[in-house]
Tab-separated table of N, CA and C in Angstrom:
chain	number	residue	atom	x	y	z
A	1	UNK	N	-26.831	-13.323	23.984
A	1	UNK	CA	-26.983	-12.285	24.155
A	1	UNK	C	-28.542	-11.478	23.637
A	2	UNK	N	-28.950	-10.908	24.350
A	2	UNK	CA	-30.352	-9.715	23.949
A	2	UNK	C	-29.351	-8.289	23.586
A	3	UNK	N	-29.884	-7.718	22.460
A	3	UNK	CA	-29.593	-6.924	22.170
A	3	UNK	C	-30.302	-5.168	22.146
A	4	UNK	N	-30.075	-3.942	23.328
A	4	UNK	CA	-31.718	-3.272	22.503
A	4	UNK	C	-30.856	-1.999	22.604
A	5	UNK	N	-30.237	-1.809	21.514
A	5	UNK	CA	-29.145	-0.329	21.486
A	5	UNK	C	-28.479	-0.367	22.221
A	6	UNK	N	-28.090	0.621	22.946
A	6	UNK	CA	-26.689	0.661	23.401
A	6	UNK	C	-26.208	-0.552	24.930
A	7	UNK	N	-27.616	-1.378	24.489
A	7	UNK	CA	-27.584	-1.989	26.081
A	7	UNK	C	-27.670	-3.707	25.631
A	8	UNK	N	-27.320	-4.325	26.943
A	8	UNK	CA	-27.062	-5.649	26.104
A	8	UNK	C	-26.888	-6.643	27.320
A	9	UNK	N	-27.890	-7.428	27.269
A	9	UNK	CA	-28.789	-8.455	28.460
A	9	UNK	C	-27.799	-10.032	28.138
A	10	UNK	N	-27.014	-10.326	29.417
A	10	UNK	CA	-26.541	-11.739	29.201
A	10	UNK	C	-27.222	-12.649	30.065
A	11	UNK	N	-27.470	-13.506	29.592
A	11	UNK	CA	-28.047	-14.503	30.340
A	11	UNK	C	-27.720	-16.283	30.198
A	12	UNK	N	-27.795	-17.025	31.237
A	12	UNK	CA	-27.398	-18.607	30.348
A	12	UNK	C	-28.950	-18.827	30.214
A	13	UNK	N	-28.605	-19.787	28.469
A	13	UNK	CA	-30.330	-19.902	28.224
A	13	UNK	C	-30.485	-21.298	29.139
A	14	UNK	N	-31.896	-21.269	29.463
A	14	UNK	CA	-32.673	-22.663	29.861
A	14	UNK	C	-32.419	-23.959	29.206
A	15	UNK	N	-32.557	-24.848	29.749
A	15	UNK	CA	-33.096	-26.648	29.076
A	15	UNK	C	-33.996	-25.905	27.994
A	16	UNK	N	-34.788	-25.395	27.899
A	16	UNK	CA	-36.119	-25.254	26.911
A	16	UNK	C	-35.180	-23.905	25.504
A	17	UNK	N	-34.458	-23.659	26.016
A	17	UNK	CA	-34.126	-22.547	24.476
A	17	UNK	C	-34.529	-21.163	25.178
A	18	UNK	N	-35.366	-21.243	26.427
A	18	UNK	CA	-35.533	-19.775	26.429
A	18	UNK	C	-34.490	-19.175	27.692
A	19	UNK	N	-34.490	-17.513	27.181
A	19	UNK	CA	-33.422	-16.523	28.339
A	19	UNK	C	-34.167	-16.646	29.771
A	20	UNK	N	-33.523	-16.755	30.545
A	20	UNK	CA	-34.276	-16.321	32.251
A	20	UNK	C	-33.576	-15.051	32.243
A	21	UNK	N	-33.821	-13.993	32.340
A	21	UNK	CA	-32.757	-12.808	33.239
A	21	UNK	C	-34.053	-12.937	34.433
A	22	UNK	N	-33.345	-12.364	35.511
A	22	UNK	CA	-33.970	-11.731	36.689
A	22	UNK	C	-33.871	-11.012	37.416
A	23	UNK	N	-34.104	-10.692	37.952
A	23	UNK	CA	-34.765	-9.140	38.561
A	23	UNK	C	-35.441	-7.783	37.505
A	24	UNK	N	-35.017	-6.900	37.875
A	24	UNK	CA	-36.693	-5.791	36.851
A	24	UNK	C	-35.824	-5.988	35.240
A	25	UNK	N	-37.200	-5.977	34.369
A	25	UNK	CA	-37.140	-5.563	33.260
A	25	UNK	C	-36.785	-4.922	32.043
A	26	UNK	N	-35.420	-4.804	32.153
A	26	UNK	CA	-35.088	-3.405	32.140
A	26	UNK	C	-35.446	-2.654	30.014
A	27	UNK	N	-35.772	-4.061	29.664
A	27	UNK	CA	-36.320	-3.429	28.111
A	27	UNK	C	-38.036	-2.312	28.724
A	28	UNK	N	-38.617	-3.050	29.797
A	28	UNK	CA	-39.383	-2.699	30.513
A	28	UNK	C	-39.654	-1.068	30.711
A	29	UNK	N	-38.967	-1.185	31.699
A	29	UNK	CA	-38.225	0.333	32.167
A	29	UNK	C	-37.701	1.073	31.006
A	30	UNK	N	-37.139	1.069	30.006
A	30	UNK	CA	-36.962	1.992	29.407
A	30	UNK	C	-37.723	2.367	28.357
A	31	UNK	N	-38.758	1.775	28.227
A	31	UNK	CA	-39.644	2.138	26.941
A	31	UNK	C	-40.502	3.064	28.269
A	32	UNK	N	-40.451	3.678	29.344
A	32	UNK	CA	-40.935	4.637	30.391
A	32	UNK	C	-40.209	5.596	30.292
A	33	UNK	N	-39.375	5.373	30.312
A	33	UNK	CA	-38.265	6.820	29.780
A	33	UNK	C	-38.100	7.617	28.726
A	34	UNK	N	-38.561	6.435	27.585
A	34	UNK	CA	-38.190	7.310	26.145
A	34	UNK	C	-40.003	6.734	25.472
A	35	UNK	N	-40.205	8.415	25.641
A	35	UNK	CA	-41.242	8.460	24.520
A	35	UNK	C	-41.285	7.206	23.449
A	36	UNK	N	-40.545	7.983	22.378
A	36	UNK	CA	-40.543	7.232	21.070
A	36	UNK	C	-39.564	5.622	21.349
A	37	UNK	N	-39.751	5.006	20.828
A	37	UNK	CA	-38.743	3.596	21.305
A	37	UNK	C	-37.338	4.495	19.546
A	38	UNK	N	-36.672	3.959	19.900
A	38	UNK	CA	-35.927	4.648	18.751
A	38	UNK	C	-35.302	3.135	17.897
A	39	UNK	N	-34.742	3.005	16.896
A	39	UNK	CA	-34.056	1.387	16.266
A	39	UNK	C	-33.576	0.819	17.092
A	40	UNK	N	-34.065	-0.590	17.635
A	40	UNK	CA	-33.232	-0.872	18.435
A	40	UNK	C	-31.572	-1.373	17.822
A	41	UNK	N	-31.495	-1.150	16.701
A	41	UNK	CA	-29.600	-1.749	16.312
A	41	UNK	C	-29.067	0.015	15.998
A	42	UNK	N	-28.783	0.498	17.119
A	42	UNK	CA	-27.799	1.822	16.949
A	42	UNK	C	-26.860	1.990	15.984
A	43	UNK	N	-26.805	1.387	14.528
A	43	UNK	CA	-25.587	1.235	13.323
A	43	UNK	C	-27.299	1.979	12.536
A	44	UNK	N	-28.804	1.299	12.923
A	44	UNK	CA	-29.668	1.488	11.719
A	44	UNK	C	-30.151	3.297	12.477
A	45	UNK	N	-30.176	3.980	11.282
A	45	UNK	CA	-31.144	6.006	11.340
A	45	UNK	C	-32.296	5.516	12.485
A	46	UNK	N	-32.013	6.612	12.699
A	46	UNK	CA	-33.402	7.522	13.789
A	46	UNK	C	-34.721	8.166	12.644
A	47	UNK	N	-35.941	7.749	13.748
A	47	UNK	CA	-36.620	8.077	12.653
A	47	UNK	C	-36.391	9.600	12.124
A	48	UNK	N	-37.156	9.863	11.396
A	48	UNK	CA	-37.471	10.853	10.262
A	48	UNK	C	-37.176	12.050	11.261
A	49	UNK	N	-37.155	13.286	11.264
A	49	UNK	CA	-37.001	14.877	11.825
A	49	UNK	C	-37.323	14.649	13.715
A	50	UNK	N	-36.662	13.485	13.393
A	50	UNK	CA	-36.050	13.439	15.238
A	50	UNK	C	-34.578	13.158	15.286
A	51	UNK	N	-33.908	13.678	16.267
A	51	UNK	CA	-33.080	13.332	16.749
A	51	UNK	C	-32.923	12.550	18.168
A	52	UNK	N	-31.489	12.536	18.943
A	52	UNK	CA	-31.533	11.383	20.570
A	52	UNK	C	-31.622	12.792	21.427
A	53	UNK	N	-31.338	14.155	21.049
A	53	UNK	CA	-32.567	14.876	22.248
A	53	UNK	C	-33.253	15.020	22.212
A	54	UNK	N	-34.110	14.523	20.944
A	54	UNK	CA	-35.981	15.080	21.271
A	54	UNK	C	-35.839	13.691	21.855
A	55	UNK	N	-35.856	12.525	21.150
A	55	UNK	CA	-36.257	11.083	22.155
A	55	UNK	C	-35.996	11.611	23.683
A	56	UNK	N	-35.085	11.899	24.370
A	56	UNK	CA	-34.402	11.324	25.422
A	56	UNK	C	-35.086	12.897	26.347
A	57	UNK	N	-35.908	12.705	26.895
A	57	UNK	CA	-36.771	13.692	28.094
A	57	UNK	C	-36.180	14.614	28.662
A	58	UNK	N	-34.784	14.095	30.032
A	58	UNK	CA	-34.159	14.885	30.590
A	58	UNK	C	-33.459	15.808	29.870
């Protein structure tokens, strides 16, 4: 399982230990939506002087 904030990506591991995820790259898509990447762990604090509303452009 790969964790990125509230998102969890799961895929069966390949024989060489890599995780193969088919379809669009979700993390790359999220990086285009957010001008500043928040901490990947939702339990960590957000960057100083910023809150969730300032990080989400919509």
